[in-house]
């Protein structure tokens, strides 16, 4: 395959995603877009703009804030919401901790990432969302590869393989029972490279942390972690300045950086073409066990 082909965005993927978003609007009463401030959820916003143009995006954005986010991501989120006049709902993991619903992790690898599940499920229940649109892709992690486009969750917000329906000939079945809800994945058939090519084609703004920049980092377990007050460091883990970027956006305590000089979209795409590991290889929380993501998915994580 030539580089020219690899740099092109397949139009059929956008068409499919827009079809899925329109089906979501037609089949559900209260959908929302799960928004992290990352490239995939930014892509969803763009697709929703196109799906419902010239009208306003009919879905609110729901952001579950761990309190340990990259400040660049939060600033970008607020600017995007303001510029597009979007509706934003934010729910905080700290509130779940204060209410005694989850317990803060301790130790060297403590993170709030897994704690988001309870906050998310509480938000879905209180806001009465029956469909949550997410940016998961099949190429990210093996637990995501089993997902349907309309992925049913039970009355407890949990995923069960026996509840999933066949999706033949692009027929999407959104019928659910009282208390159930659905996760919708419009870009499930996209790859990381597709997302970057789409961002390039659409000239989309993205948080600055995706581009090469200098910031304090520490080295731990052969990876570069962003240094922050949220990270539990040992005496031997001294921060130093490194020129890095991030392939994925998550909680600062579980998202590793990659050494990079890629400060333009073209450079990022070239890097991805040569990468030997997937972007989830930089998500430290996925490495806790072989089935870490699978277990979180079953509990209602995404």
GROMACS .gro file of C-alpha atoms in nm:
model
  302
    1UNK     CA    1   0.000   0.000   0.000
    2UNK     CA    2   0.143   0.337  -0.100
    3UNK     CA    3   0.187   0.626   0.142
    4UNK     CA    4  -0.060   0.825  -0.068
    5UNK     CA    5  -0.333   0.568   0.002
    6UNK     CA    6  -0.244   0.550   0.370
    7UNK     CA    7  -0.275   0.927   0.399
    8UNK     CA    8  -0.624   0.935   0.247
    9UNK     CA    9  -0.939   0.920   0.459
   10UNK     CA   10  -1.200   0.664   0.344
   11UNK     CA   11  -1.521   0.865   0.288
   12UNK     CA   12  -1.734   0.557   0.359
   13UNK     CA   13  -1.630   0.575   0.725
   14UNK     CA   14  -1.771   0.926   0.766
   15UNK     CA   15  -2.091   0.825   0.586
   16UNK     CA   16  -2.136   0.526   0.818
   17UNK     CA   17  -2.073   0.733   1.132
   18UNK     CA   18  -2.323   1.000   1.027
   19UNK     CA   19  -2.582   0.728   0.958
   20UNK     CA   20  -2.524   0.585   1.308
   21UNK     CA   21  -2.560   0.927   1.473
   22UNK     CA   22  -2.885   0.994   1.288
   23UNK     CA   23  -3.018   0.651   1.386
   24UNK     CA   24  -2.929   0.728   1.747
   25UNK     CA   25  -3.123   1.053   1.737
   26UNK     CA   26  -3.419   0.873   1.578
   27UNK     CA   27  -3.432   0.571   1.809
   28UNK     CA   28  -3.352   0.715   2.152
   29UNK     CA   29  -3.511   0.979   2.372
   30UNK     CA   30  -3.208   1.122   2.555
   31UNK     CA   31  -2.869   1.048   2.393
   32UNK     CA   32  -2.545   1.214   2.501
   33UNK     CA   33  -2.189   1.222   2.368
   34UNK     CA   34  -1.926   1.093   2.612
   35UNK     CA   35  -1.656   1.358   2.587
   36UNK     CA   36  -1.303   1.327   2.719
   37UNK     CA   37  -1.139   1.609   2.525
   38UNK     CA   38  -0.941   1.353   2.327
   39UNK     CA   39  -0.911   1.316   1.951
   40UNK     CA   40  -1.183   1.049   1.922
   41UNK     CA   41  -1.448   1.248   2.107
   42UNK     CA   42  -1.348   1.562   1.915
   43UNK     CA   43  -1.405   1.362   1.597
   44UNK     CA   44  -1.750   1.262   1.724
   45UNK     CA   45  -1.841   1.627   1.774
   46UNK     CA   46  -1.739   1.706   1.419
   47UNK     CA   47  -1.940   1.414   1.284
   48UNK     CA   48  -2.244   1.527   1.484
   49UNK     CA   49  -2.206   1.877   1.338
   50UNK     CA   50  -2.222   1.730   0.990
   51UNK     CA   51  -2.502   1.487   1.071
   52UNK     CA   52  -2.739   1.759   1.189
   53UNK     CA   53  -2.623   2.065   0.996
   54UNK     CA   54  -2.751   2.338   0.982
   55UNK     CA   55  -2.915   2.266   1.316
   56UNK     CA   56  -2.741   2.254   1.654
   57UNK     CA   57  -2.597   1.924   1.772
   58UNK     CA   58  -2.898   1.767   1.950
   59UNK     CA   59  -2.688   1.582   2.211
   60UNK     CA   60  -2.526   1.726   2.523
   61UNK     CA   61  -2.165   1.639   2.601
   62UNK     CA   62  -2.105   1.440   2.919
   63UNK     CA   63  -1.759   1.460   3.071
   64UNK     CA   64  -1.663   1.249   3.373
   65UNK     CA   65  -1.385   1.451   3.534
   66UNK     CA   66  -1.141   1.252   3.748
   67UNK     CA   67  -0.991   1.572   3.889
   68UNK     CA   68  -0.657   1.449   3.755
   69UNK     CA   69  -0.701   1.561   3.396
   70UNK     CA   70  -0.440   1.736   3.188
   71UNK     CA   71  -0.512   2.109   3.230
   72UNK     CA   72  -0.462   2.153   2.854
   73UNK     CA   73  -0.751   1.914   2.794
   74UNK     CA   74  -0.992   2.094   3.026
   75UNK     CA   75  -0.904   2.430   2.869
   76UNK     CA   76  -0.965   2.284   2.523
   77UNK     CA   77  -1.299   2.133   2.631
   78UNK     CA   78  -1.429   2.464   2.761
   79UNK     CA   79  -1.315   2.652   2.452
   80UNK     CA   80  -1.481   2.398   2.219
   81UNK     CA   81  -1.809   2.407   2.411
   82UNK     CA   82  -1.811   2.786   2.403
   83UNK     CA   83  -1.720   2.819   2.035
   84UNK     CA   84  -1.985   2.569   1.918
   85UNK     CA   85  -2.251   2.666   2.174
   86UNK     CA   86  -2.275   2.309   2.301
   87UNK     CA   87  -2.451   2.181   2.611
   88UNK     CA   88  -2.205   2.033   2.862
   89UNK     CA   89  -2.268   1.819   3.167
   90UNK     CA   90  -1.970   1.752   3.395
   91UNK     CA   91  -1.972   1.495   3.673
   92UNK     CA   92  -1.682   1.463   3.917
   93UNK     CA   93  -1.515   1.153   4.057
   94UNK     CA   94  -1.432   1.358   4.366
   95UNK     CA   95  -1.805   1.379   4.442
   96UNK     CA   96  -1.830   0.999   4.429
   97UNK     CA   97  -1.536   0.978   4.670
   98UNK     CA   98  -1.690   1.234   4.907
   99UNK     CA   99  -2.020   1.043   4.901
  100UNK     CA  100  -1.841   0.721   5.000
  101UNK     CA  101  -1.940   0.544   4.677
  102UNK     CA  102  -1.580   0.477   4.575
  103UNK     CA  103  -1.254   0.468   4.765
  104UNK     CA  104  -0.944   0.657   4.662
  105UNK     CA  105  -0.662   0.423   4.563
  106UNK     CA  106  -0.331   0.439   4.746
  107UNK     CA  107   0.024   0.340   4.664
  108UNK     CA  108   0.267   0.395   4.382
  109UNK     CA  109   0.022   0.315   4.101
  110UNK     CA  110  -0.285   0.484   4.249
  111UNK     CA  111  -0.523   0.621   3.987
  112UNK     CA  112  -0.879   0.746   3.967
  113UNK     CA  113  -0.932   0.606   3.620
  114UNK     CA  114  -1.126   0.296   3.724
  115UNK     CA  115  -1.329   0.501   3.971
  116UNK     CA  116  -1.497   0.680   3.680
  117UNK     CA  117  -1.734   0.386   3.632
  118UNK     CA  118  -1.949   0.469   3.935
  119UNK     CA  119  -1.957   0.839   3.850
  120UNK     CA  120  -2.056   0.762   3.492
  121UNK     CA  121  -2.335   0.521   3.586
  122UNK     CA  122  -2.472   0.767   3.842
  123UNK     CA  123  -2.470   1.040   3.576
  124UNK     CA  124  -2.656   0.820   3.327
  125UNK     CA  125  -2.920   0.740   3.587
  126UNK     CA  126  -2.967   1.092   3.721
  127UNK     CA  127  -2.969   1.256   3.376
  128UNK     CA  128  -3.186   0.976   3.236
  129UNK     CA  129  -2.968   0.911   2.931
  130UNK     CA  130  -3.077   0.609   2.730
  131UNK     CA  131  -2.786   0.619   2.485
  132UNK     CA  132  -2.426   0.733   2.539
  133UNK     CA  133  -2.221   0.791   2.226
  134UNK     CA  134  -1.855   0.699   2.268
  135UNK     CA  135  -1.541   0.713   2.058
  136UNK     CA  136  -1.422   0.356   2.112
  137UNK     CA  137  -1.260   0.182   1.815
  138UNK     CA  138  -1.206  -0.187   1.750
  139UNK     CA  139  -0.830  -0.145   1.700
  140UNK     CA  140  -0.767   0.004   2.043
  141UNK     CA  141  -0.789  -0.294   2.275
  142UNK     CA  142  -0.920  -0.650   2.245
  143UNK     CA  143  -1.211  -0.593   2.487
  144UNK     CA  144  -1.344  -0.326   2.251
  145UNK     CA  145  -1.322  -0.553   1.946
  146UNK     CA  146  -1.630  -0.749   2.063
  147UNK     CA  147  -1.854  -0.443   2.084
  148UNK     CA  148  -2.158  -0.391   1.867
  149UNK     CA  149  -2.237  -0.046   1.724
  150UNK     CA  150  -2.542  -0.037   1.955
  151UNK     CA  151  -2.405  -0.207   2.267
  152UNK     CA  152  -2.676  -0.281   2.524
  153UNK     CA  153  -2.620  -0.229   2.898
  154UNK     CA  154  -2.849  -0.380   3.160
  155UNK     CA  155  -3.039  -0.196   3.433
  156UNK     CA  156  -2.719  -0.190   3.640
  157UNK     CA  157  -2.522  -0.033   3.354
  158UNK     CA  158  -2.322  -0.348   3.295
  159UNK     CA  159  -2.224  -0.521   2.971
  160UNK     CA  160  -2.332  -0.879   2.913
  161UNK     CA  161  -2.236  -1.070   2.598
  162UNK     CA  162  -2.571  -1.255   2.597
  163UNK     CA  163  -2.763  -0.927   2.567
  164UNK     CA  164  -2.595  -0.817   2.244
  165UNK     CA  165  -2.783  -0.833   1.915
  166UNK     CA  166  -2.659  -0.924   1.566
  167UNK     CA  167  -2.612  -0.621   1.340
  168UNK     CA  168  -2.658  -0.753   0.989
  169UNK     CA  169  -2.677  -0.530   0.683
  170UNK     CA  170  -2.630  -0.216   0.898
  171UNK     CA  171  -2.961  -0.277   1.076
  172UNK     CA  172  -2.933  -0.113   1.418
  173UNK     CA  173  -3.181  -0.227   1.684
  174UNK     CA  174  -3.221   0.033   1.958
  175UNK     CA  175  -3.513  -0.131   2.139
  176UNK     CA  176  -3.438  -0.152   2.510
  177UNK     CA  177  -3.631  -0.235   2.824
  178UNK     CA  178  -3.701   0.010   3.105
  179UNK     CA  179  -3.380   0.082   3.295
  180UNK     CA  180  -3.149  -0.039   3.020
  181UNK     CA  181  -2.932   0.189   2.811
  182UNK     CA  182  -2.705   0.163   2.512
  183UNK     CA  183  -2.350   0.264   2.430
  184UNK     CA  184  -2.321   0.379   2.069
  185UNK     CA  185  -1.989   0.357   1.883
  186UNK     CA  186  -2.008   0.547   1.550
  187UNK     CA  187  -1.634   0.518   1.477
  188UNK     CA  188  -1.598   0.156   1.580
  189UNK     CA  189  -1.471   0.063   1.233
  190UNK     CA  190  -1.210   0.340   1.224
  191UNK     CA  191  -0.843   0.301   1.311
  192UNK     CA  192  -0.614   0.545   1.490
  193UNK     CA  193  -0.473   0.641   1.150
  194UNK     CA  194  -0.824   0.707   1.016
  195UNK     CA  195  -0.892   0.945   1.304
  196UNK     CA  196  -0.572   1.141   1.241
  197UNK     CA  197  -0.636   1.158   0.868
  198UNK     CA  198  -0.987   1.285   0.941
  199UNK     CA  199  -0.853   1.550   1.180
  200UNK     CA  200  -0.610   1.654   0.908
  201UNK     CA  201  -0.878   1.664   0.637
  202UNK     CA  202  -1.124   1.858   0.853
  203UNK     CA  203  -0.853   2.085   0.999
  204UNK     CA  204  -0.979   2.015   1.351
  205UNK     CA  205  -0.828   2.181   1.656
  206UNK     CA  206  -0.695   1.937   1.919
  207UNK     CA  207  -0.535   1.977   2.264
  208UNK     CA  208  -0.171   2.084   2.255
  209UNK     CA  209  -0.054   1.773   2.444
  210UNK     CA  210  -0.093   1.569   2.124
  211UNK     CA  211   0.195   1.765   1.973
  212UNK     CA  212   0.559   1.753   2.079
  213UNK     CA  213   0.630   1.983   2.372
  214UNK     CA  214   0.861   2.008   2.670
  215UNK     CA  215   0.728   1.914   3.013
  216UNK     CA  216   0.843   1.754   3.340
  217UNK     CA  217   0.832   1.375   3.329
  218UNK     CA  218   0.959   1.081   3.531
  219UNK     CA  219   1.076   0.741   3.410
  220UNK     CA  220   0.897   0.445   3.561
  221UNK     CA  221   0.879   0.085   3.441
  222UNK     CA  222   1.045   0.180   3.114
  223UNK     CA  223   0.781   0.444   3.037
  224UNK     CA  224   0.764   0.822   3.067
  225UNK     CA  225   0.494   0.947   3.302
  226UNK     CA  226   0.381   1.312   3.317
  227UNK     CA  227   0.500   1.457   3.645
  228UNK     CA  228   0.222   1.615   3.853
  229UNK     CA  229   0.103   1.656   4.209
  230UNK     CA  230  -0.140   1.367   4.147
  231UNK     CA  231   0.137   1.114   4.088
  232UNK     CA  232   0.268   0.918   4.386
  233UNK     CA  233   0.642   0.919   4.324
  234UNK     CA  234   0.919   0.742   4.509
  235UNK     CA  235   1.233   0.912   4.636
  236UNK     CA  236   1.432   0.782   4.339
  237UNK     CA  237   1.186   0.913   4.078
  238UNK     CA  238   1.315   1.260   4.007
  239UNK     CA  239   1.136   1.473   3.746
  240UNK     CA  240   1.330   1.598   3.447
  241UNK     CA  241   1.238   1.790   3.134
  242UNK     CA  242   1.165   1.581   2.827
  243UNK     CA  243   1.037   1.657   2.478
  244UNK     CA  244   0.730   1.436   2.448
  245UNK     CA  245   0.376   1.410   2.321
  246UNK     CA  246   0.076   1.194   2.410
  247UNK     CA  247  -0.096   0.950   2.175
  248UNK     CA  248  -0.402   0.924   2.398
  249UNK     CA  249  -0.567   1.150   2.656
  250UNK     CA  250  -0.663   1.017   2.997
  251UNK     CA  251  -0.605   1.058   3.367
  252UNK     CA  252  -0.257   1.204   3.425
  253UNK     CA  253  -0.176   0.920   3.663
  254UNK     CA  254  -0.215   0.647   3.401
  255UNK     CA  255  -0.126   0.801   3.066
  256UNK     CA  256   0.231   0.768   2.948
  257UNK     CA  257   0.410   1.000   2.707
  258UNK     CA  258   0.621   0.911   2.406
  259UNK     CA  259   0.946   1.085   2.321
  260UNK     CA  260   0.875   1.275   2.001
  261UNK     CA  261   0.959   1.577   1.789
  262UNK     CA  262   0.629   1.556   1.599
  263UNK     CA  263   0.484   1.905   1.621
  264UNK     CA  264   0.269   1.891   1.305
  265UNK     CA  265  -0.013   1.661   1.198
  266UNK     CA  266   0.191   1.525   0.909
  267UNK     CA  267   0.468   1.426   1.152
  268UNK     CA  268   0.220   1.257   1.387
  269UNK     CA  269   0.073   1.053   1.101
  270UNK     CA  270   0.420   0.949   0.988
  271UNK     CA  271   0.501   0.841   1.346
  272UNK     CA  272   0.186   0.628   1.364
  273UNK     CA  273   0.270   0.456   1.036
  274UNK     CA  274   0.603   0.349   1.187
  275UNK     CA  275   0.478   0.269   1.541
  276UNK     CA  276   0.531  -0.085   1.670
  277UNK     CA  277   0.269  -0.065   1.948
  278UNK     CA  278  -0.089   0.059   1.958
  279UNK     CA  279  -0.186   0.384   2.128
  280UNK     CA  280  -0.330   0.183   2.420
  281UNK     CA  281   0.024   0.072   2.489
  282UNK     CA  282   0.063   0.410   2.655
  283UNK     CA  283  -0.238   0.358   2.882
  284UNK     CA  284  -0.085   0.225   3.201
  285UNK     CA  285  -0.419   0.125   3.354
  286UNK     CA  286  -0.464  -0.135   3.076
  287UNK     CA  287  -0.153  -0.313   3.202
  288UNK     CA  288  -0.282  -0.396   3.551
  289UNK     CA  289  -0.390  -0.738   3.433
  290UNK     CA  290  -0.447  -0.923   3.106
  291UNK     CA  291  -0.823  -0.874   3.141
  292UNK     CA  292  -0.824  -0.529   3.300
  293UNK     CA  293  -1.026  -0.358   3.028
  294UNK     CA  294  -1.264  -0.652   2.991
  295UNK     CA  295  -1.351  -0.640   3.361
  296UNK     CA  296  -1.404  -0.262   3.355
  297UNK     CA  297  -1.623  -0.295   3.046
  298UNK     CA  298  -1.844  -0.554   3.217
  299UNK     CA  299  -1.884  -0.314   3.511
  300UNK     CA  300  -1.998  -0.035   3.281
  301UNK     CA  301  -1.671   0.152   3.225
  302UNK     CA  302  -1.733   0.253   2.863
   0.00000   0.00000   0.00000
